[in-house]
Amino acid sequence: GGRHITPVLATLLAETVDQHHESDPAATLSVRERQVLELLAAGQTATEIGQTLGISVKTVSTYRARLLTKL
């Protein structure tokens, strides 16, 4: 459950999503993917994100992998 994306990188990714919502592939993010991205940007670990969202660490890791693929 360690960090694999630095908070700075996650913040930049989140800002990119906001700035390019219509023309960016990030516009395809699901609500849950956005939630995970926001919590990563806030510096939370996978374990903390799982606890916050009520999902397993493995599920958080899956969302994180999807984010890396989409962004």
Short mmCIF file of C-alpha atoms in Angstrom, two decimals, residues 7-65:
data_model
loop_
_atom_site.label_atom_id
_atom_site.label_comp_id
_atom_site.label_asym_id
_atom_site.label_seq_id
_atom_site.Cartn_x
_atom_site.Cartn_y
_atom_site.Cartn_z
CA PRO A 7 1.50 14.06 -4.60
CA VAL A 8 2.98 16.68 -6.92
CA LEU A 9 2.50 14.46 -9.98
CA ALA A 10 -1.04 13.55 -8.93
CA THR A 11 -1.86 17.24 -8.49
CA LEU A 12 -0.50 18.04 -11.94
CA LEU A 13 -2.56 15.21 -13.42
CA ALA A 14 -5.69 16.46 -11.66
CA GLU A 15 -5.08 20.00 -12.95
CA THR A 16 -4.60 18.64 -16.46
CA VAL A 17 -7.94 16.88 -16.19
CA ASP A 18 -9.63 20.13 -15.19
CA GLN A 19 -7.95 22.21 -17.91
CA HIS A 20 -8.49 19.80 -20.78
CA HIS A 21 -11.71 18.09 -19.79
CA GLU A 22 -13.21 18.04 -23.29
CA SER A 23 -10.14 17.33 -25.43
CA ASP A 24 -8.07 15.21 -23.07
CA PRO A 25 -8.32 11.44 -22.62
CA ALA A 26 -8.68 12.22 -18.92
CA ALA A 27 -12.27 13.19 -19.70
CA THR A 28 -12.97 9.45 -19.77
CA LEU A 29 -12.17 9.02 -16.08
CA SER A 30 -14.91 7.45 -14.00
CA VAL A 31 -16.17 9.10 -10.84
CA ARG A 32 -14.24 6.57 -8.73
CA GLU A 33 -11.03 7.11 -10.76
CA ARG A 34 -11.33 10.84 -10.12
CA GLN A 35 -11.84 10.21 -6.41
CA VAL A 36 -8.72 8.03 -6.28
CA LEU A 37 -6.75 10.63 -8.24
CA GLU A 38 -7.82 13.42 -5.88
CA LEU A 39 -6.81 11.38 -2.84
CA LEU A 40 -3.47 10.51 -4.44
CA ALA A 41 -2.98 14.22 -5.07
CA ALA A 42 -3.70 14.83 -1.39
CA GLY A 43 -0.82 12.49 -0.56
CA GLN A 44 -2.82 9.55 0.75
CA THR A 45 -1.41 6.02 0.50
CA ALA A 46 -3.31 3.17 -1.14
CA THR A 47 -4.21 1.90 2.33
CA GLU A 48 -5.58 5.30 3.36
CA ILE A 49 -7.50 5.66 0.10
CA GLY A 50 -9.01 2.22 0.56
CA GLN A 51 -10.15 3.12 4.06
CA THR A 52 -11.53 6.48 2.91
CA LEU A 53 -13.50 5.00 0.00
CA GLY A 54 -14.37 1.68 1.61
CA ILE A 55 -12.51 -0.40 -0.99
CA SER A 56 -9.58 -2.81 -0.81
CA VAL A 57 -5.96 -1.81 -1.36
CA LYS A 58 -5.94 -4.11 -4.41
CA THR A 59 -8.88 -2.19 -5.87
CA VAL A 60 -7.07 1.10 -5.23
CA SER A 61 -4.05 -0.33 -7.06
CA THR A 62 -6.29 -1.27 -9.99
CA TYR A 63 -7.67 2.26 -10.18
CA ARG A 64 -4.15 3.69 -9.95
CA ALA A 65 -3.05 1.47 -12.85
#
